[in-house]
Amino acid sequence: MQYFVTGATGFIGKRLVKKLLERKGAVVHFLIRQESEGKVAGLREFWGVSAARVKPVFGDLTSKKLGVAADVVKQLKGQIDHFYHLAAVYDLSADAESQVAVNIDGTRNTVDFAKAIDAGHFHHVSSIAAAGLYEGVFREDMFEEAENTDHPYFMTKHESEKLVRKENKLPWTVYRPAMVVGDSKTGEMDKIDGPYYFFKLIQRMRQILPPWMPSVGLEGGRINIVPVDFVVNALDHISHHHRTSGKCFHLVDPEGYRVGDVLDILSKAAHAPKMNLFINAALLGFIPKSVKKGLMALAPVRRVRAAVMKDLGVPEDMLTFINFPTRYDCRETTAALKGSGIDCPKLPDYAWRLWDYWERHLDPSLSIDRSLRGTVAGKVVLVTGGSSGIGLAAAAKFAQAGAITIICARDAEKLAEAKKEILAEAGKDAIVLTYSADIANEQSCKELVAKLEAEHGGVDVLINNAGRSIRRAIEASYDRFHDYERTMQLNYFGSLRITMGLLPGMVAKKKGHVVNISSISVLVNAPRFSAYVASKGALDAWTRCAASEFADQGVTFTTVNMPLVRTPMTAPTKIYDSMPLLSTDEASDLIVKAVVEKPVQVATRLGISVGLLHGIAPRITQILMNTTFRMFPDSAAAKGEKGAKATLSPEAIAMSEMMRGIHF
């Protein structure tokens, strides 16, 4: 048999051609543009056949009769047994003009060409979109009943199918696949579309929350998903065994799934938190369309919607289909496939393959330079408190990545030693500069900012790392109010002085990133650290306000809720010697993440989980925190004792192991 295929280079088309070529003696002619001739060799390799069995026909879907040369038309006349038309724009986000040109005008040109070569049977691959947003069950023998086809994709798929039904003079069959996803056996897919738009959201949830944490999902209508191998196998079988003209077959999952079920299945495949509670989007149906349209026209609403959709990589049009109202009857398809062994696989059985392939090959993050070098090379990065601990470890990584790395601290000698250490690790070509400054002193901060502006034109990235921590219970601090003043002076006011001094330069350049090193204690409200938590909590609150104010100025902010780290600052507290703390290298990795990815917040799952507990069950959480407060003793310094050595009970050691990184 001889076949002609349009869209043979597409996702479905490539696999259909491969399937057709499995038939003995099959020869496939396929439409391809002249400028794409270089792809032919690769296609033949994919299909695994010689040039004698796959023959390119040069033309263009948008040209009359596909723009195929007259002599080629003459050669093909009466030779083609089956003509498969798959070429189309399968993209909800594509503009209306291009969809009309390909889906409608292209189908008309294809129908005319098929008639010109006197093809035996015309197989038109349409879509369930041809039904529009039909309320209820749409049968295979229904067409004119389609409704709500305002969206360009729905409209063009409906009109192109109408062309085949009304203007085509050849025997014809229409196939309406559902949302086509990757291969059920390999997960292979060529683009992000349909349910794949949810993948980024699920990935974000997995990064933030532990798998056991219940989460909230969005419920809606039913969406129908089928793997590409099922579509190809069904199309091949039906087209060769059921040649009655004028029939339509729904290549769909007989059951389908609600939006919430799909999200839950994909979350399980991704090892993300299970969605136990669903908010039904249909509840918003009582709002009149005119009111919703008016709300969406408001500038703040448009900005928020656009920002969220862009961040998640989801086309805004996807929200239109959350409450999808249509279900699809497929009894004709079921009858045609009976005894063939071809069934639509169940989504839960192959969802993990889809996820694995997406994360390895299609995740948009893969195409972005997420390296530290790609982010900071040649840029000015200031790290306060850079002479030791976390700041030193982070500065070394910035210098190694090619940044103009500036470290500041009070002690000039320590800064000089830190510079030597960084250069030894990053190499002699690294640019490392030191500035002596006391961040807690207003005049010193002014002088530092003035130098930075004069010598470097400001900074591109600011890491507010300098800080002071005091581990002392409130009842031991009644006569030590200065502890709170000193901590606030450095952790809060000091960071603000540097940040507010450098912000005008960032705004002028329309770019800049500020990373404020906060603490996990702010999330867990750690007892015994009231002075420290209050100062860092104030910085967190200021950062949230600033981020909102500068959201349209090109300046971004990240808060790092840092777990407890083994540094010179923790050294005086001897009980930490027997507790599992993060290393400075691990801590600096969190700062690198903040600089590269620029999230609003960087925090551990443990910190976020305890923070949620405070919101959900504050009284119970207070009791738990009080238990840990009584379990861990004050340090000798906090109690005013010299030479005394604090010891931990077995229970306390076990608790610290389980709650690694939390301040006790």
XYZ file of N, CA and C in Angstrom, residues 105-215:
333
model
N -7.211 27.089 6.518
C -6.741 27.230 5.133
C -5.876 26.040 4.729
N -5.058 25.557 5.663
C -4.217 24.399 5.369
C -5.035 23.152 5.082
N -6.122 22.949 5.820
C -6.996 21.797 5.569
C -7.682 21.920 4.213
N -8.117 23.122 3.868
C -8.745 23.323 2.559
C -7.759 22.980 1.437
N -6.524 23.441 1.563
C -5.505 23.140 0.559
C -5.204 21.642 0.490
N -5.230 20.993 1.635
C -4.969 19.550 1.690
C -6.086 18.764 1.029
N -7.332 19.165 1.300
C -8.491 18.505 0.677
C -8.416 18.634 -0.840
N -8.069 19.820 -1.316
C -7.960 20.042 -2.767
C -6.850 19.181 -3.370
N -5.741 19.057 -2.658
C -4.630 18.256 -3.156
C -4.996 16.771 -3.192
N -5.630 16.292 -2.121
C -6.033 14.888 -2.072
C -6.977 14.549 -3.220
N -7.864 15.491 -3.548
C -8.771 15.290 -4.683
C -7.994 15.274 -5.998
N -6.976 16.164 -6.108
C -6.193 16.258 -7.339
C -5.425 14.973 -7.626
N -4.974 14.268 -6.568
C -4.222 13.027 -6.781
C -5.133 11.803 -6.691
N -6.455 12.076 -6.490
C -7.438 10.998 -6.476
C -7.086 9.929 -5.431
N -6.867 10.403 -4.171
C -6.529 9.498 -3.080
C -7.700 8.555 -2.780
N -7.384 7.372 -2.276
C -8.421 6.376 -2.029
C -9.321 6.719 -0.845
N -8.724 7.113 0.298
C -9.506 7.411 1.499
C -8.807 8.526 2.263
N -9.589 9.520 2.692
C -9.053 10.686 3.373
C -9.288 10.541 4.876
N -8.194 10.504 5.643
C -8.262 10.374 7.092
C -7.863 11.705 7.732
N -8.835 12.348 8.359
C -8.591 13.656 8.957
C -8.458 13.525 10.475
N -7.281 13.878 10.997
C -7.062 13.853 12.434
C -7.454 15.210 13.004
N -8.622 15.258 13.577
C -9.166 16.469 14.170
C -8.781 16.508 15.655
N -9.690 16.840 16.520
C -9.435 16.924 17.947
C -10.773 16.980 18.679
N -10.769 16.578 19.953
C -11.976 16.740 20.756
C -12.321 18.216 20.905
N -11.367 19.100 20.589
C -11.628 20.537 20.633
C -12.705 20.953 19.646
N -12.963 20.129 18.625
C -13.991 20.441 17.644
C -15.377 20.519 18.278
N -15.540 19.918 19.458
C -16.818 19.967 20.175
C -16.993 21.271 20.941
N -15.924 22.068 21.043
C -15.978 23.281 21.842
C -16.139 22.957 23.314
N -16.754 23.854 24.045
C -17.041 23.620 25.464
C -18.497 23.188 25.599
N -18.790 22.023 25.034
C -20.144 21.489 25.033
C -20.542 21.038 26.436
N -21.713 21.409 26.862
C -22.209 21.025 28.179
C -22.834 19.633 28.119
N -22.124 18.620 28.644
C -22.663 17.273 28.665
C -21.812 16.288 27.891
N -22.443 15.201 27.416
C -21.745 14.133 26.706
C -21.804 14.385 25.207
N -20.645 14.446 24.557
C -20.563 14.665 23.118
C -20.279 13.329 22.435
N -21.236 12.905 21.569
C -21.102 11.609 20.917
C -20.278 11.726 19.637
N -19.857 10.582 19.113
C -19.074 10.540 17.888
C -19.862 10.941 16.657
N -21.208 10.777 16.710
C -22.038 11.158 15.580
C -22.520 12.602 15.671
N -22.021 13.356 16.632
C -22.397 14.751 16.804
C -21.333 15.665 16.216
N -21.752 16.760 15.614
C -20.832 17.764 15.097
C -21.431 19.163 15.181
N -22.578 19.327 14.545
C -23.219 20.637 14.532
C -23.600 21.096 15.930
N -23.733 20.150 16.841
C -24.152 20.466 18.210
C -23.054 21.163 19.023
N -21.851 21.260 18.470
C -20.748 21.905 19.193
C -21.140 23.313 19.626
N -20.675 23.725 20.800
C -21.007 25.050 21.313
C -19.817 25.643 22.050
N -19.888 26.953 22.230
C -18.820 27.683 22.912
C -17.459 27.436 22.262
N -17.411 27.717 20.964
C -16.163 27.536 20.208
C -15.459 28.871 19.972
N -15.572 29.797 20.926
C -14.990 31.129 20.755
C -13.466 31.099 20.728
N -12.866 30.221 21.507
C -11.410 30.159 21.541
C -10.875 29.785 20.158
N -9.797 30.470 19.690
C -9.274 30.209 18.338
C -8.984 28.740 18.054
N -8.430 28.025 19.042
C -8.098 26.625 18.811
C -9.356 25.802 18.577
N -10.366 25.988 19.414
C -11.623 25.273 19.262
C -12.289 25.630 17.938
N -12.288 26.914 17.641
C -12.942 27.375 16.416
C -12.286 26.800 15.174
N -10.960 26.843 15.101
C -10.264 26.369 13.900
C -10.362 24.856 13.738
N -10.363 24.097 14.867
C -10.516 22.650 14.765
C -11.924 22.282 14.315
N -12.904 23.038 14.766
C -14.287 22.793 14.337
C -14.457 23.116 12.855
N -13.937 24.263 12.436
C -14.105 24.683 11.047
C -13.325 23.793 10.084
N -12.155 23.331 10.493
C -11.384 22.453 9.607
C -12.085 21.111 9.440
N -12.683 20.598 10.491
C -13.450 19.362 10.364
C -14.681 19.575 9.479
N -15.286 20.757 9.586
C -16.439 21.068 8.734
C -16.049 21.031 7.256
N -14.857 21.527 6.953
C -14.370 21.500 5.575
C -14.296 20.078 5.034
N -13.774 19.172 5.852
C -13.652 17.772 5.434
C -15.028 17.165 5.208
N -15.961 17.506 6.087
C -17.310 16.954 5.988
C -18.084 17.520 4.800
N -17.902 18.815 4.517
C -18.734 19.488 3.523
C -18.096 19.572 2.135
N -16.793 19.800 2.060
C -16.156 20.078 0.780
C -15.363 18.903 0.217
N -15.033 17.957 1.042
C -14.254 16.814 0.582
C -15.148 15.839 -0.205
N -14.729 15.476 -1.399
C -15.514 14.568 -2.250
C -15.028 13.129 -2.169
N -13.961 12.894 -1.452
C -13.412 11.554 -1.313
C -14.047 10.850 -0.097
N -13.990 9.537 -0.045
C -14.397 8.837 1.185
C -13.549 9.354 2.352
N -14.170 9.590 3.478
C -13.426 10.213 4.577
C -13.777 9.618 5.931
N -12.834 9.746 6.872
C -13.026 9.369 8.273
C -12.377 10.439 9.136
N -13.051 10.781 10.214
C -12.534 11.787 11.143
C -12.154 11.105 12.459
N -11.006 11.523 13.025
C -10.536 11.012 14.305
C -10.353 12.203 15.246
N -10.885 12.095 16.440
C -10.766 13.182 17.417
C -9.990 12.691 18.637
N -8.661 12.859 18.640
C -7.887 12.480 19.834
C -8.157 13.448 20.992
N -7.990 12.947 22.187
C -8.044 13.801 23.373
C -6.709 14.527 23.523
N -6.422 15.078 24.711
C -5.113 15.697 24.957
C -4.042 14.616 24.871
N -3.139 14.762 23.928
C -2.132 13.735 23.694
C -0.887 14.028 24.528
N -0.493 13.042 25.329
C 0.724 13.162 26.136
C 1.772 12.171 25.629
N 2.843 12.024 26.333
C 3.947 11.190 25.890
C 3.627 9.712 25.826
N 4.584 8.980 25.316
C 4.437 7.533 25.154
C 4.260 6.869 26.522
N 3.289 5.953 26.614
C 3.011 5.303 27.895
C 4.119 4.352 28.317
N 4.995 3.960 27.390
C 6.084 3.030 27.709
C 7.411 3.749 27.956
N 7.605 4.899 27.310
C 8.877 5.614 27.445
C 8.724 7.003 28.057
N 7.508 7.539 28.027
C 7.282 8.894 28.508
C 7.669 9.974 27.522
N 8.209 9.594 26.356
C 8.725 10.559 25.390
C 7.654 11.522 24.913
N 7.986 12.816 24.931
C 7.121 13.882 24.479
C 7.989 14.949 23.841
N 7.406 15.764 22.964
C 8.228 16.747 22.259
C 7.993 18.188 22.694
N 6.960 18.438 23.507
C 6.693 19.818 23.914
C 5.839 19.836 25.178
N 5.783 21.018 25.777
C 4.936 21.227 26.955
C 3.572 21.697 26.486
N 2.547 20.955 26.847
C 1.193 21.282 26.428
C 0.209 20.568 27.355
N -1.018 21.038 27.382
C -2.061 20.376 28.158
C -1.680 20.180 29.617
N -1.765 18.940 30.130
C -1.490 18.688 31.554
C -0.045 18.982 31.939
N 0.864 19.052 30.968
C 2.264 19.340 31.279
C 2.441 20.725 31.912
N 1.491 21.625 31.675
C 1.575 22.944 32.279
C 1.462 22.887 33.806
N 0.884 21.806 34.333
C 0.779 21.652 35.784
C 2.080 21.152 36.413
N 2.988 20.633 35.591
C 4.168 19.963 36.123
C 5.044 20.908 36.945
N 5.200 22.150 36.485
C 6.068 23.092 37.194
C 5.510 23.403 38.571
N 4.180 23.555 38.660
C 3.542 23.803 39.946
C 3.801 22.646 40.910
N 3.646 21.435 40.416
C 3.869 20.245 41.241
C 5.324 20.167 41.674
N 6.243 20.493 40.776
C 7.667 20.477 41.115
C 7.971 21.485 42.226
N 7.377 22.673 42.137
C 7.580 23.690 43.167
C 7.089 23.191 44.526
N 5.931 22.540 44.520
C 5.390 22.007 45.768
C 6.321 20.956 46.364
N 6.893 20.122 45.504
C 7.820 19.099 45.971
C 9.068 19.708 46.580
N 9.531 20.814 46.019
C 10.733 21.472 46.510
C 10.500 22.126 47.863
N 9.269 22.571 48.094
C 8.968 23.325 49.305
C 8.495 22.437 50.449
N 7.629 21.476 50.136
C 6.974 20.689 51.173
C 7.424 19.232 51.155
N 7.466 18.588 52.302
C 7.785 17.154 52.333
C 6.644 16.339 51.728
N 6.921 15.134 51.215
C 5.898 14.336 50.529
C 4.698 13.989 51.402
N 4.911 13.921 52.714
C 3.812 13.533 53.609
C 2.909 14.697 53.976
N 3.290 15.907 53.604
C 2.518 17.086 53.987
C 1.242 17.195 53.144
N 0.054 17.202 53.742
C -1.171 17.389 52.970
C -1.172 18.756 52.295
N -1.721 18.822 51.113
C -1.751 20.089 50.396
C -3.120 20.301 49.759
